[in-house]
mmCIF file with all atom_site columns, C-alpha atoms in Angstrom:
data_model
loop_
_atom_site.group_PDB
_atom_site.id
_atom_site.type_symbol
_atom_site.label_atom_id
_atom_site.label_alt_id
_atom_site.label_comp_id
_atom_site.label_asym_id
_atom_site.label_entity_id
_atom_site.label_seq_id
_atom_site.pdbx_PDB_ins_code
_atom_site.Cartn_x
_atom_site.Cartn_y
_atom_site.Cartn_z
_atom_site.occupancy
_atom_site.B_iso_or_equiv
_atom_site.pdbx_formal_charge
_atom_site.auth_seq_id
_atom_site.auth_comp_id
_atom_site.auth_asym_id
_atom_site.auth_atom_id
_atom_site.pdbx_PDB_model_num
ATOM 1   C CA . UNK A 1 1   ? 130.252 158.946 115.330 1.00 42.00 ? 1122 UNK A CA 1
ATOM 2   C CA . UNK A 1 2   ? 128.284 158.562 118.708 1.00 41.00 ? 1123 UNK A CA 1
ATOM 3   C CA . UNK A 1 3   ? 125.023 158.776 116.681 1.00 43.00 ? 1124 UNK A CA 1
ATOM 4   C CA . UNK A 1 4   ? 125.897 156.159 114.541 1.00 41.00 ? 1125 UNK A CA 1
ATOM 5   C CA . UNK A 1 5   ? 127.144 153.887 117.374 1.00 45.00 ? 1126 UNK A CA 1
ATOM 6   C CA . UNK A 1 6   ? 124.054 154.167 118.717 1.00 46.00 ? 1127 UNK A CA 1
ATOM 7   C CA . UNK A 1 7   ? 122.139 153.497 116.173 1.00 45.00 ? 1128 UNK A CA 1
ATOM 8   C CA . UNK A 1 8   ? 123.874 150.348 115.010 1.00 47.00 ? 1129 UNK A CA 1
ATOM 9   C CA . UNK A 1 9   ? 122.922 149.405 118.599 1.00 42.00 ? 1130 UNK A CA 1
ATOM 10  C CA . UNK A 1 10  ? 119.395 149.975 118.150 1.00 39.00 ? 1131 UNK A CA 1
ATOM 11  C CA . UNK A 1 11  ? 119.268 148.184 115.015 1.00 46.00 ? 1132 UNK A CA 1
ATOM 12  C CA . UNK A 1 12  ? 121.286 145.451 116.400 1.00 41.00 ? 1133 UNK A CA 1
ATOM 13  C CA . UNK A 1 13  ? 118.660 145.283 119.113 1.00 44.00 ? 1134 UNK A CA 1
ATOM 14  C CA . UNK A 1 14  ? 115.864 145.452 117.340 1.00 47.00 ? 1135 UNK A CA 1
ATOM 15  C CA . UNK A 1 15  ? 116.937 142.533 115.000 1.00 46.00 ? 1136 UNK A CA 1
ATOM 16  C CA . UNK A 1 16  ? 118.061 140.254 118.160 1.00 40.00 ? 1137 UNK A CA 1
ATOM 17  C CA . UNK A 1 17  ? 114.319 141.232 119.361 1.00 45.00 ? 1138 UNK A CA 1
ATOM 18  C CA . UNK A 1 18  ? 113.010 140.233 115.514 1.00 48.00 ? 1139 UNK A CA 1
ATOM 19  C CA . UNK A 1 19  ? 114.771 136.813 116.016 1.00 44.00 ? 1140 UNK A CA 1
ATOM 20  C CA . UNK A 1 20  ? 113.562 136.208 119.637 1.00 41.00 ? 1141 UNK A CA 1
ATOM 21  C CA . UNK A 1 21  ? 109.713 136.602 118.385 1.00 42.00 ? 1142 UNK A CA 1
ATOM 22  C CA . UNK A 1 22  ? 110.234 134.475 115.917 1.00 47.00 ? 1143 UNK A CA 1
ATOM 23  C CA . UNK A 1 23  ? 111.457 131.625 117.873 1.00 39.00 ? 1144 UNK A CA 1
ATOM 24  C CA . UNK A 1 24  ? 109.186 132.394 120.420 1.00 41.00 ? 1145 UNK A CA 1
ATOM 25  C CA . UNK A 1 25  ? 105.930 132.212 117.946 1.00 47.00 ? 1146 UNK A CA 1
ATOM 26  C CA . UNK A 1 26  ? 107.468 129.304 116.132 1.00 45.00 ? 1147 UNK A CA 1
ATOM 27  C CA . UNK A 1 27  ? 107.585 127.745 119.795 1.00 38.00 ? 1148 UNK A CA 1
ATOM 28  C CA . UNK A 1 28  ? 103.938 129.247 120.293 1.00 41.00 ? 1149 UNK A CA 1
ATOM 29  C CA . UNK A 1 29  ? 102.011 128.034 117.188 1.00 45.00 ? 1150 UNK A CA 1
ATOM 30  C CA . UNK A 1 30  ? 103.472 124.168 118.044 1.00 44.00 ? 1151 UNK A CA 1
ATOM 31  C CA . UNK A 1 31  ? 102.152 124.504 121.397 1.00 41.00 ? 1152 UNK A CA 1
ATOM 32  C CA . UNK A 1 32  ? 98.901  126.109 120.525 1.00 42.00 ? 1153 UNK A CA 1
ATOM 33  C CA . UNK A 1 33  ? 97.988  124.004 117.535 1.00 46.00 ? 1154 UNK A CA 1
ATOM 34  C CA . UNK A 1 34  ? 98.845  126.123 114.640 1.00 47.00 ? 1155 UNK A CA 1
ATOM 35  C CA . UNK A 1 35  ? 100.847 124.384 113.031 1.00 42.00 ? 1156 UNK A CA 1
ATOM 36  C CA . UNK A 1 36  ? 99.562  120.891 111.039 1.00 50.00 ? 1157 UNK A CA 1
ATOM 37  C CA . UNK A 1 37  ? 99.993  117.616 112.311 1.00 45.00 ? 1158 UNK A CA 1
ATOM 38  C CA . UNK A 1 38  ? 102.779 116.868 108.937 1.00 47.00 ? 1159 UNK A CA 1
ATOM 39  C CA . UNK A 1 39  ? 104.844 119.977 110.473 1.00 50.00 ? 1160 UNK A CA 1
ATOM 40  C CA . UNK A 1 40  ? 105.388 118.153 114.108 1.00 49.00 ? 1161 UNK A CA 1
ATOM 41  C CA . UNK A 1 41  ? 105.329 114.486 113.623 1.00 55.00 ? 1162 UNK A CA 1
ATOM 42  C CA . UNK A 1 42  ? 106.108 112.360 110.335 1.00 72.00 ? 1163 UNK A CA 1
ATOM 43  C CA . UNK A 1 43  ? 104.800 109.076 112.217 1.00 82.00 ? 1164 UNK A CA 1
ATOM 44  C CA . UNK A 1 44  ? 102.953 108.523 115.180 1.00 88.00 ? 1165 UNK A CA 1
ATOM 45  C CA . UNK A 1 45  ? 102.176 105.601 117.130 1.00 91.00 ? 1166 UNK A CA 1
ATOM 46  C CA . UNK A 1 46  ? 98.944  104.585 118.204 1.00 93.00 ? 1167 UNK A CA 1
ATOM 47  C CA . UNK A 1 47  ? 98.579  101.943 121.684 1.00 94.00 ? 1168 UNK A CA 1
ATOM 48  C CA . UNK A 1 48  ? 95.636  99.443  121.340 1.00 95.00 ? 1169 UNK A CA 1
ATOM 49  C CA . UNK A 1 49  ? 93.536  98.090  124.113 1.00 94.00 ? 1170 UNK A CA 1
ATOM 50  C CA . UNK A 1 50  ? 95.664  94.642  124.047 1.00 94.00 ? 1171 UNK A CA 1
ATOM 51  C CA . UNK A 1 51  ? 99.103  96.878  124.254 1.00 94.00 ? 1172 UNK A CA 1
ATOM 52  C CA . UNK A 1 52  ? 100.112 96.201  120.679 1.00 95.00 ? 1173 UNK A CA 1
ATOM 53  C CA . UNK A 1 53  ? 101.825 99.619  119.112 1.00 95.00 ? 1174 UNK A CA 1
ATOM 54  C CA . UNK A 1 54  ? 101.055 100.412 115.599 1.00 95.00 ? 1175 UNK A CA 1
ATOM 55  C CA . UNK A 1 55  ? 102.504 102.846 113.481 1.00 93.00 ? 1176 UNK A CA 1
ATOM 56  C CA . UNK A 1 56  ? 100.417 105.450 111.675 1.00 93.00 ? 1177 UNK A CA 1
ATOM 57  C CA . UNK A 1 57  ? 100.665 108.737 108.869 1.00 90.00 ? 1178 UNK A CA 1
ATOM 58  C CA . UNK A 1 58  ? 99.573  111.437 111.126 1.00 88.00 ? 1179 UNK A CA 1
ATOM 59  C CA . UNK A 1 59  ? 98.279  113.334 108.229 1.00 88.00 ? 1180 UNK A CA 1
ATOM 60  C CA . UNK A 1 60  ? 96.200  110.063 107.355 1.00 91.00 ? 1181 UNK A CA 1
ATOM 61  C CA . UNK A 1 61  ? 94.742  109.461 110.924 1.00 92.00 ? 1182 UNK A CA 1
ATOM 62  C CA . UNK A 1 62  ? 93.519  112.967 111.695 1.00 89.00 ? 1183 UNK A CA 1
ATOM 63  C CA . UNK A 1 63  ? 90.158  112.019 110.137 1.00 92.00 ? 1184 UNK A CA 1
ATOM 64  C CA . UNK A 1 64  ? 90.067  110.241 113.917 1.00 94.00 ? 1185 UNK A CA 1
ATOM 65  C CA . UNK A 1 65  ? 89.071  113.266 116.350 1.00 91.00 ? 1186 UNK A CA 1
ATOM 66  C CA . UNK A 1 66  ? 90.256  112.276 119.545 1.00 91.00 ? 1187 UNK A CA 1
ATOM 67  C CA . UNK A 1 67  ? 94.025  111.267 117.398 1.00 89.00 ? 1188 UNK A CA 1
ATOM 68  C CA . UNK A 1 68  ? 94.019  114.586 116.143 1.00 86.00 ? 1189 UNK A CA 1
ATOM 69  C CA . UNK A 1 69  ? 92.867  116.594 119.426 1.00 86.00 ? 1190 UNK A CA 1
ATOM 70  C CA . UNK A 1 70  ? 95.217  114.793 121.618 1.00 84.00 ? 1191 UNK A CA 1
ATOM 71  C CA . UNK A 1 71  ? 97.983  115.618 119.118 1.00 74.00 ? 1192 UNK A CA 1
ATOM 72  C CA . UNK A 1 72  ? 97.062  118.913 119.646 1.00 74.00 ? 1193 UNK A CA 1
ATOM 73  C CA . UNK A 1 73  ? 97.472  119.214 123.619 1.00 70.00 ? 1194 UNK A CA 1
ATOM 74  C CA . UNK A 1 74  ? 100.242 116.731 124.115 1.00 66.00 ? 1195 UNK A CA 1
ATOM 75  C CA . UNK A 1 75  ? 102.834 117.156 121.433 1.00 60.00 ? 1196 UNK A CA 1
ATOM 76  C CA . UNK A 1 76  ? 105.770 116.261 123.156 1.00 55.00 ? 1197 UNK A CA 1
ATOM 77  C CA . UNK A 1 77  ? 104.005 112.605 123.602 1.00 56.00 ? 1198 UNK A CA 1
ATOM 78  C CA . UNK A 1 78  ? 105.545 110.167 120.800 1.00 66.00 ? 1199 UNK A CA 1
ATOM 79  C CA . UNK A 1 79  ? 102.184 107.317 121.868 1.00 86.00 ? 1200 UNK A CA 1
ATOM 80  C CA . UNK A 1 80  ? 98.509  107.636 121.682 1.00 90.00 ? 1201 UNK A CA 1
ATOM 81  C CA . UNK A 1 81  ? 96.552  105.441 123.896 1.00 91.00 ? 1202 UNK A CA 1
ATOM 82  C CA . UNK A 1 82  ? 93.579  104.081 122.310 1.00 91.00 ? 1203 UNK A CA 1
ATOM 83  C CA . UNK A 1 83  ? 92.687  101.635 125.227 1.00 87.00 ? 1204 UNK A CA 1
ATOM 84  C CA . UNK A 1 84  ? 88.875  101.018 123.824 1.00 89.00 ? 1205 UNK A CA 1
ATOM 85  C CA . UNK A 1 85  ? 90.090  99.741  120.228 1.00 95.00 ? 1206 UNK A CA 1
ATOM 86  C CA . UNK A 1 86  ? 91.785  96.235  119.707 1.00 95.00 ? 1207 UNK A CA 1
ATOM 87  C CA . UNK A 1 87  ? 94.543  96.228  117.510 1.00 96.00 ? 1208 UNK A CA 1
ATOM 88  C CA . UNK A 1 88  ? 92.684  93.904  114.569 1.00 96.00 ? 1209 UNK A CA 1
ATOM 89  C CA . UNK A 1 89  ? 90.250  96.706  114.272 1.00 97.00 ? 1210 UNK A CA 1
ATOM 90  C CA . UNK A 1 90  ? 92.661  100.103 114.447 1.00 97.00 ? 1211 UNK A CA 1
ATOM 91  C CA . UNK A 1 91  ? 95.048  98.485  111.780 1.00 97.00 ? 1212 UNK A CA 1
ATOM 92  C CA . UNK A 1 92  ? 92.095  98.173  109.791 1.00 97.00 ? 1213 UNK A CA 1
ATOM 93  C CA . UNK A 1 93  ? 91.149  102.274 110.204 1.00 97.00 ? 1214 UNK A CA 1
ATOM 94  C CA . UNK A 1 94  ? 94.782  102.839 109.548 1.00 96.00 ? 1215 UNK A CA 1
ATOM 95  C CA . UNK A 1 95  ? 94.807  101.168 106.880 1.00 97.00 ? 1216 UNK A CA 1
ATOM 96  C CA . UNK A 1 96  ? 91.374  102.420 105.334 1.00 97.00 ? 1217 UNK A CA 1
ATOM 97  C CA . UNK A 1 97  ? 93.033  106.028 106.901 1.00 96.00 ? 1218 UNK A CA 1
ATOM 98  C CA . UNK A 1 98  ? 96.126  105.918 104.518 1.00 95.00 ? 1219 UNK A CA 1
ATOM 99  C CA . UNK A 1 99  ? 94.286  103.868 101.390 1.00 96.00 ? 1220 UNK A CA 1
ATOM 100 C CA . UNK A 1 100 ? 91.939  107.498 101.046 1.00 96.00 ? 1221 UNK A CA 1
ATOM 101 C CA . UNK A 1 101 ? 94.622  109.784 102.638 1.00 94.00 ? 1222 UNK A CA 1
ATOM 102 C CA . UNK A 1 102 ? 93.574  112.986 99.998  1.00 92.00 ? 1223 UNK A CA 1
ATOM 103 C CA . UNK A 1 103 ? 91.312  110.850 98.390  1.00 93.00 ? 1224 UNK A CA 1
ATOM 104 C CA . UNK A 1 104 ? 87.354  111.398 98.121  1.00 95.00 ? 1225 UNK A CA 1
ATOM 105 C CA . UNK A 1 105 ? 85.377  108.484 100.279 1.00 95.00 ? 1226 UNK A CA 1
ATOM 106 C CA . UNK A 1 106 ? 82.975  106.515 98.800  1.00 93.00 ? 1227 UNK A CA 1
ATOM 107 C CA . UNK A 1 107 ? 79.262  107.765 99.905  1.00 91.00 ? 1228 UNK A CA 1
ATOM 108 C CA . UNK A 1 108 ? 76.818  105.323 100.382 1.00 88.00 ? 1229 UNK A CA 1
ATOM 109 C CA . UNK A 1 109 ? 72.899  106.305 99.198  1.00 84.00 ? 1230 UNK A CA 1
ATOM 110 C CA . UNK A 1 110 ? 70.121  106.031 101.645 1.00 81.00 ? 1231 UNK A CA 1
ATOM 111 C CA . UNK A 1 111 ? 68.048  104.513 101.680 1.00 81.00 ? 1232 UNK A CA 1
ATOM 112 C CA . UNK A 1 112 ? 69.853  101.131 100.410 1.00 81.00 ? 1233 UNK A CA 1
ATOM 113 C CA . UNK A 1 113 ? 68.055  100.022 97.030  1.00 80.00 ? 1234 UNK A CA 1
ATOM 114 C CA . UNK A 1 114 ? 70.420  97.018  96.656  1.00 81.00 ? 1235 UNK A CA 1
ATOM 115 C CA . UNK A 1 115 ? 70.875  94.072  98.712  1.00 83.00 ? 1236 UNK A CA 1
ATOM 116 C CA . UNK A 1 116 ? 74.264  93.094  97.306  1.00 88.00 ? 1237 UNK A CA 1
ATOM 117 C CA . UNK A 1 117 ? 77.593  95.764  98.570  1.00 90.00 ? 1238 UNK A CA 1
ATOM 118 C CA . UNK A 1 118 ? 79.508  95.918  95.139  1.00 91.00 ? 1239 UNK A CA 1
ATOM 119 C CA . UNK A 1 119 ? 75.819  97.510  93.713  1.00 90.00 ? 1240 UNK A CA 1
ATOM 120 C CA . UNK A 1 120 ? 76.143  99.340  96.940  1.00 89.00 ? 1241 UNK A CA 1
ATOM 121 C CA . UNK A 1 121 ? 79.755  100.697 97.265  1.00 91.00 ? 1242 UNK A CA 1
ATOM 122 C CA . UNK A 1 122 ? 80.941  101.704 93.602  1.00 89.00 ? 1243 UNK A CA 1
ATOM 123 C CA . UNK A 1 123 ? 84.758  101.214 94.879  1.00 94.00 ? 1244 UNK A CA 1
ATOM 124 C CA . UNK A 1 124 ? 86.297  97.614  94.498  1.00 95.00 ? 1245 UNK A CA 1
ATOM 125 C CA . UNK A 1 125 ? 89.123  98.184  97.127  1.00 96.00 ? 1246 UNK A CA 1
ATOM 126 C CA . UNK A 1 126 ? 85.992  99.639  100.103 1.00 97.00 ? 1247 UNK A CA 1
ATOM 127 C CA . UNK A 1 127 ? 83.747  95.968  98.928  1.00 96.00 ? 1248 UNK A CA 1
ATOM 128 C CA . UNK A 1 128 ? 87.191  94.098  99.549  1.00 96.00 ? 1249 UNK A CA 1
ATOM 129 C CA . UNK A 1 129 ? 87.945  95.732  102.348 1.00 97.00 ? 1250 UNK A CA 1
ATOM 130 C CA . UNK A 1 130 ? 84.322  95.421  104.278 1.00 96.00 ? 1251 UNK A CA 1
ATOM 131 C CA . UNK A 1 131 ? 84.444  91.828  103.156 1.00 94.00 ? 1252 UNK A CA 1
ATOM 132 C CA . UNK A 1 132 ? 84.480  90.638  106.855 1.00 93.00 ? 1253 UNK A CA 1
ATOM 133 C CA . UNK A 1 133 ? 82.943  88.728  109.391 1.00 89.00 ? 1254 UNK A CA 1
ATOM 134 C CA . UNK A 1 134 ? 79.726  90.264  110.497 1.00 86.00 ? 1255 UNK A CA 1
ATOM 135 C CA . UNK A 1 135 ? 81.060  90.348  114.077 1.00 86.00 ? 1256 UNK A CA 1
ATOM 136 C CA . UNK A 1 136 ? 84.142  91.956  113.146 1.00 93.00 ? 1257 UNK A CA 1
ATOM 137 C CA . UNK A 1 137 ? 82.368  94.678  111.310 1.00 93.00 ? 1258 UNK A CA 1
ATOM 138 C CA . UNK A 1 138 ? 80.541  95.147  114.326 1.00 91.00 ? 1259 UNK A CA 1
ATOM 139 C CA . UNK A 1 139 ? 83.395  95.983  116.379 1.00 94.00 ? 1260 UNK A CA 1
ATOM 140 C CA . UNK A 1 140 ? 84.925  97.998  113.404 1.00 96.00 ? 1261 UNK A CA 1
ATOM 141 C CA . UNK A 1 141 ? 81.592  100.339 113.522 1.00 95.00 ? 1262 UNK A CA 1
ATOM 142 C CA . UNK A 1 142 ? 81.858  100.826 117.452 1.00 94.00 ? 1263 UNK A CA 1
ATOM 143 C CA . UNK A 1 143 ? 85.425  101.985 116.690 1.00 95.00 ? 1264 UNK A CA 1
ATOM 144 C CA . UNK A 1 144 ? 84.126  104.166 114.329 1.00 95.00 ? 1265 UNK A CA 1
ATOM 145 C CA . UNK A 1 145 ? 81.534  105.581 116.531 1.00 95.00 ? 1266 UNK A CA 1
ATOM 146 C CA . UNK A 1 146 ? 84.060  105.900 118.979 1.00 94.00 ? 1267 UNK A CA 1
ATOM 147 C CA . UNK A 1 147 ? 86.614  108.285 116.529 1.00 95.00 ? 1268 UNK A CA 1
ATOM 148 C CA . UNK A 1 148 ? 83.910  109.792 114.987 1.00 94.00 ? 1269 UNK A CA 1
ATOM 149 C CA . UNK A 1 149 ? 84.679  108.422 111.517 1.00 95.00 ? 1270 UNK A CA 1
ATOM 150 C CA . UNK A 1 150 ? 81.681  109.362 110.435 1.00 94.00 ? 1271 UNK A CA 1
ATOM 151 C CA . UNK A 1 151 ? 82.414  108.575 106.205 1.00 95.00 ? 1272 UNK A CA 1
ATOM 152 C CA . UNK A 1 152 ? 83.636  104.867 107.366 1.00 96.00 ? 1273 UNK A CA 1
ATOM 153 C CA . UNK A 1 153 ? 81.441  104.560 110.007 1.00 95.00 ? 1274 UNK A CA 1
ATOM 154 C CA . UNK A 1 154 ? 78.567  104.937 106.957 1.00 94.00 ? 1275 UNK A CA 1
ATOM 155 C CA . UNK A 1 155 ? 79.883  102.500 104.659 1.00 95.00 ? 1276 UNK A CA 1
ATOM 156 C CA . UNK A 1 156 ? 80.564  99.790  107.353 1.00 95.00 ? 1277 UNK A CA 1
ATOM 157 C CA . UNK A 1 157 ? 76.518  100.348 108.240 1.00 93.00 ? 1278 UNK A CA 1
ATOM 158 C CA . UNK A 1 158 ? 75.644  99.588  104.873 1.00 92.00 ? 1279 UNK A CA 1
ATOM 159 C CA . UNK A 1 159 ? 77.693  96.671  104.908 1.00 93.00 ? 1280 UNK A CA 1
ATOM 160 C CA . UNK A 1 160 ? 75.995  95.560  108.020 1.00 91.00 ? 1281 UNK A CA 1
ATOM 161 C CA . UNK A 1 161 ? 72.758  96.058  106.698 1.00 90.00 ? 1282 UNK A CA 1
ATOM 162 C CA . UNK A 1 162 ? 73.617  93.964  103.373 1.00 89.00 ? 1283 UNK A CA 1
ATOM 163 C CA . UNK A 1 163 ? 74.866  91.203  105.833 1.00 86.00 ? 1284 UNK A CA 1
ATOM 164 C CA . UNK A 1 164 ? 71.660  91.052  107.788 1.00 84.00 ? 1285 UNK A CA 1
ATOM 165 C CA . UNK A 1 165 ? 69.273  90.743  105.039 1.00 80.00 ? 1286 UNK A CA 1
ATOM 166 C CA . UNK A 1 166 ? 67.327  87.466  105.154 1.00 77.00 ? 1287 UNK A CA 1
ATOM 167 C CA . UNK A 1 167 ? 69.370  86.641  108.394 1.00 74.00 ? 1288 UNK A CA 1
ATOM 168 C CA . UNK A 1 168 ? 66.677  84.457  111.371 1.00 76.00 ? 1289 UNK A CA 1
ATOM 169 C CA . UNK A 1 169 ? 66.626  85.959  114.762 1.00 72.00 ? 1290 UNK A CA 1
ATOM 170 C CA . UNK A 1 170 ? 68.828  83.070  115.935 1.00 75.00 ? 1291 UNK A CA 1
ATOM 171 C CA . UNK A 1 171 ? 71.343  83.602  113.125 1.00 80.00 ? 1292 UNK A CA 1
ATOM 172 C CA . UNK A 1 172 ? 71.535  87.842  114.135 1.00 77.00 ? 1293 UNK A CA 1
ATOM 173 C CA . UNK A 1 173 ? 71.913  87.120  118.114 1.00 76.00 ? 1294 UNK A CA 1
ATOM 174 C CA . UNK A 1 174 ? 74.635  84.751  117.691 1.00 78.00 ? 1295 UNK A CA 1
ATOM 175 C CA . UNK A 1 175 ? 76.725  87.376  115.366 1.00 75.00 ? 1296 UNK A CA 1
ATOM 176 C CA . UNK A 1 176 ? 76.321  90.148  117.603 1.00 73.00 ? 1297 UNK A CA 1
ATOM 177 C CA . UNK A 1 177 ? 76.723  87.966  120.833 1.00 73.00 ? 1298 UNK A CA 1
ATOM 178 C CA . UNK A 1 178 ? 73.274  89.039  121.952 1.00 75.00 ? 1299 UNK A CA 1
ATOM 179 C CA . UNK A 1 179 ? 71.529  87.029  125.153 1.00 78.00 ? 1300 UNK A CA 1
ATOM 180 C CA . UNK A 1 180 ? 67.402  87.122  124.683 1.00 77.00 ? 1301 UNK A CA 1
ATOM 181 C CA . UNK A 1 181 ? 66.910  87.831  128.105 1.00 77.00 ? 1302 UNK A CA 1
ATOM 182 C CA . UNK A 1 182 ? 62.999  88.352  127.606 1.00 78.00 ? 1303 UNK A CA 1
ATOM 183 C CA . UNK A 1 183 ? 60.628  85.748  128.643 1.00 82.00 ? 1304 UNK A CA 1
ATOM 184 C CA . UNK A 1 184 ? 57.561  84.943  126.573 1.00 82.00 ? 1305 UNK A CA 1
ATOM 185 C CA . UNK A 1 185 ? 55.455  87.062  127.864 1.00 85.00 ? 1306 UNK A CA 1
ATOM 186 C CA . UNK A 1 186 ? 57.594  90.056  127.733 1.00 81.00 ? 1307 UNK A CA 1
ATOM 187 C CA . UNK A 1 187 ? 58.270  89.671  124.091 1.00 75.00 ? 1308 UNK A CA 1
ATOM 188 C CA . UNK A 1 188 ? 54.432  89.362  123.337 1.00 77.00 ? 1309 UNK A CA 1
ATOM 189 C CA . UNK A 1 189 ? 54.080  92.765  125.564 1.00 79.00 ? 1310 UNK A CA 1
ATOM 190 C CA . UNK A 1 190 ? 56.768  94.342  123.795 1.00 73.00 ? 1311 UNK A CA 1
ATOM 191 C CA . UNK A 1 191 ? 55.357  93.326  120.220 1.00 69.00 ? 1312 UNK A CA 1
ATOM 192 C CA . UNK A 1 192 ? 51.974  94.718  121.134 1.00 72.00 ? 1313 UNK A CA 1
ATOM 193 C CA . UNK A 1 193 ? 53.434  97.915  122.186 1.00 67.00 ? 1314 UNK A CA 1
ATOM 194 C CA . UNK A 1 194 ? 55.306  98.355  118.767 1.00 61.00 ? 1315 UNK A CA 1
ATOM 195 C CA . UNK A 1 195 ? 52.407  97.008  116.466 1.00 59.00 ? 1316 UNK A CA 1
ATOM 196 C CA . UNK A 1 196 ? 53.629  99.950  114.438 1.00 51.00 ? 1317 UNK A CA 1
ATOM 197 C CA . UNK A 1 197 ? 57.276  99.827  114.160 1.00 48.00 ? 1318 UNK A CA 1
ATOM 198 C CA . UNK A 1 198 ? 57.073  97.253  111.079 1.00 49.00 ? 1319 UNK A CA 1
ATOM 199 C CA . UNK A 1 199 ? 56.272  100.247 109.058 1.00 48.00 ? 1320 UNK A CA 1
ATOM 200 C CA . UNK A 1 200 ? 59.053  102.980 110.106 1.00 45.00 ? 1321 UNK A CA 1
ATOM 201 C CA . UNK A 1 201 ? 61.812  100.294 111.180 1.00 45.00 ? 1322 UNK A CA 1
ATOM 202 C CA . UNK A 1 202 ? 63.705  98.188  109.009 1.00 49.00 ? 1323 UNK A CA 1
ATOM 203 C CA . UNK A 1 203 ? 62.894  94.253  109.729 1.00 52.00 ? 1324 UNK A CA 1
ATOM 204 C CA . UNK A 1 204 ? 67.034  93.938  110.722 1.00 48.00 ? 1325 UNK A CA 1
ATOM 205 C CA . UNK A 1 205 ? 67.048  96.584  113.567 1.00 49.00 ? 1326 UNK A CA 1
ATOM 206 C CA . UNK A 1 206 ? 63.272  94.756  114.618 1.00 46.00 ? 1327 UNK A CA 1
ATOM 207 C CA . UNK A 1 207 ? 64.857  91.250  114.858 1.00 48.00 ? 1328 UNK A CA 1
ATOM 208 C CA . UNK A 1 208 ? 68.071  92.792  116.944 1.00 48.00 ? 1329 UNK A CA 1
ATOM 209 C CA . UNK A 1 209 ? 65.821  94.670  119.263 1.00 46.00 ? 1330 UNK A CA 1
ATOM 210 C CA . UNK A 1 210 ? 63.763  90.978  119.509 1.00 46.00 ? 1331 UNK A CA 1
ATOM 211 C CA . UNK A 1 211 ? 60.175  92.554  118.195 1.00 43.00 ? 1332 UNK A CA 1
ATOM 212 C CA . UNK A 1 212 ? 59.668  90.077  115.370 1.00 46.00 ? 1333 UNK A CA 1
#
């Protein structure tokens, strides 16, 4: 009778020990990252540079590293500060974020061949969706850079690119809000110096950096 008293007390104790490693490694693999992003949040909210909260799929917006790593070391946090993004241009990656949420991307081929984005992009809902302003997809691409969305980050470039085509020097500083703050002679310098870069850089990037 004493044996089996004590063994129903090891038994018992070994089970109460079972349990307490199992809540303590549940505990464990939220605070280390083990678990996914679906398992510890069903919505998340992301704040914008001009304080305007939007709501977000965690699952969609892990594609955005610094959402997804600062999920990872402050789980208990129910906001994400994303102070260099306006709030125009993160809806727009949420929305691009939930739209191919499991879905395959659309990959642009490089060099571009086609000067028009619907030959570009095969994907009516991407050419609708980079239908934009040529300063707003400006900003969107800095986001980009900044989340290191690289698949978006691509097709926004070609869109750029597209935009640009046939565009004056004039026309590109006034979409990108650039100032020519060379003087004559320094442009003349600076066009000597690159008598080569017609053939290795498109005319676009040459008329942004002011060599032709």
């Amino acid at each position: 009778f004493f044996f089996f008293k004590q063994k129903t007390a090891y038994e018992m104790q070994r089970g109460l020990v079972g349990s307490e490693m199992c809540i303590r490694d549940r505990y464990q693999r939220r605070v280390h990252g083990d678990l996914k992003l679906k398992d510890i949040m069903t919505e998340i909210t992301i704040v914008t540079s001009d304080g305007k909260k939007l709501k977000a799929n965690p699952e969609a917006v892990k594609c955005c590293k610094p959402i997804e790593e600062f999920y990872k070391d402050n789980k208990t946090d129910v906001e994400i500060p994303m102070l260099g993004i306006k709030s125009a241009v993160m809806e727009k990656i949420i929305s691009f974020c939930h739209q191919f949420q499991g879905k395959a991307i659309p990959v642009v081929e490089k060099p571009l061949k086609q000067n028009k984005l619907e030959n570009v992009i095969k994907d009516e809902w991407v050419v609708k969706f980079l239908d934009m302003p040529l300063g707003d997809l400006y900003e969107l691409i800095k986001a980009c850079d900044f989340l290191a969305y690289k698949p978006l980050e691509d097709l926004v470039g070609a869109a750029i690119a597209i935009k640009m085509v046939g565009k004056s020097v004039e026309e590109i500083r006034k979409d990108f809000n650039i100032n020519n703050d060379f003087t004559p002679e320094e442009e003349k310098a600076i066009k000597e110096f690159f008598t080569w870069s017609e053939e290795i850089w498109p005319q676009p990037l040459l008329k942004i950096l002011h060599l032709t």
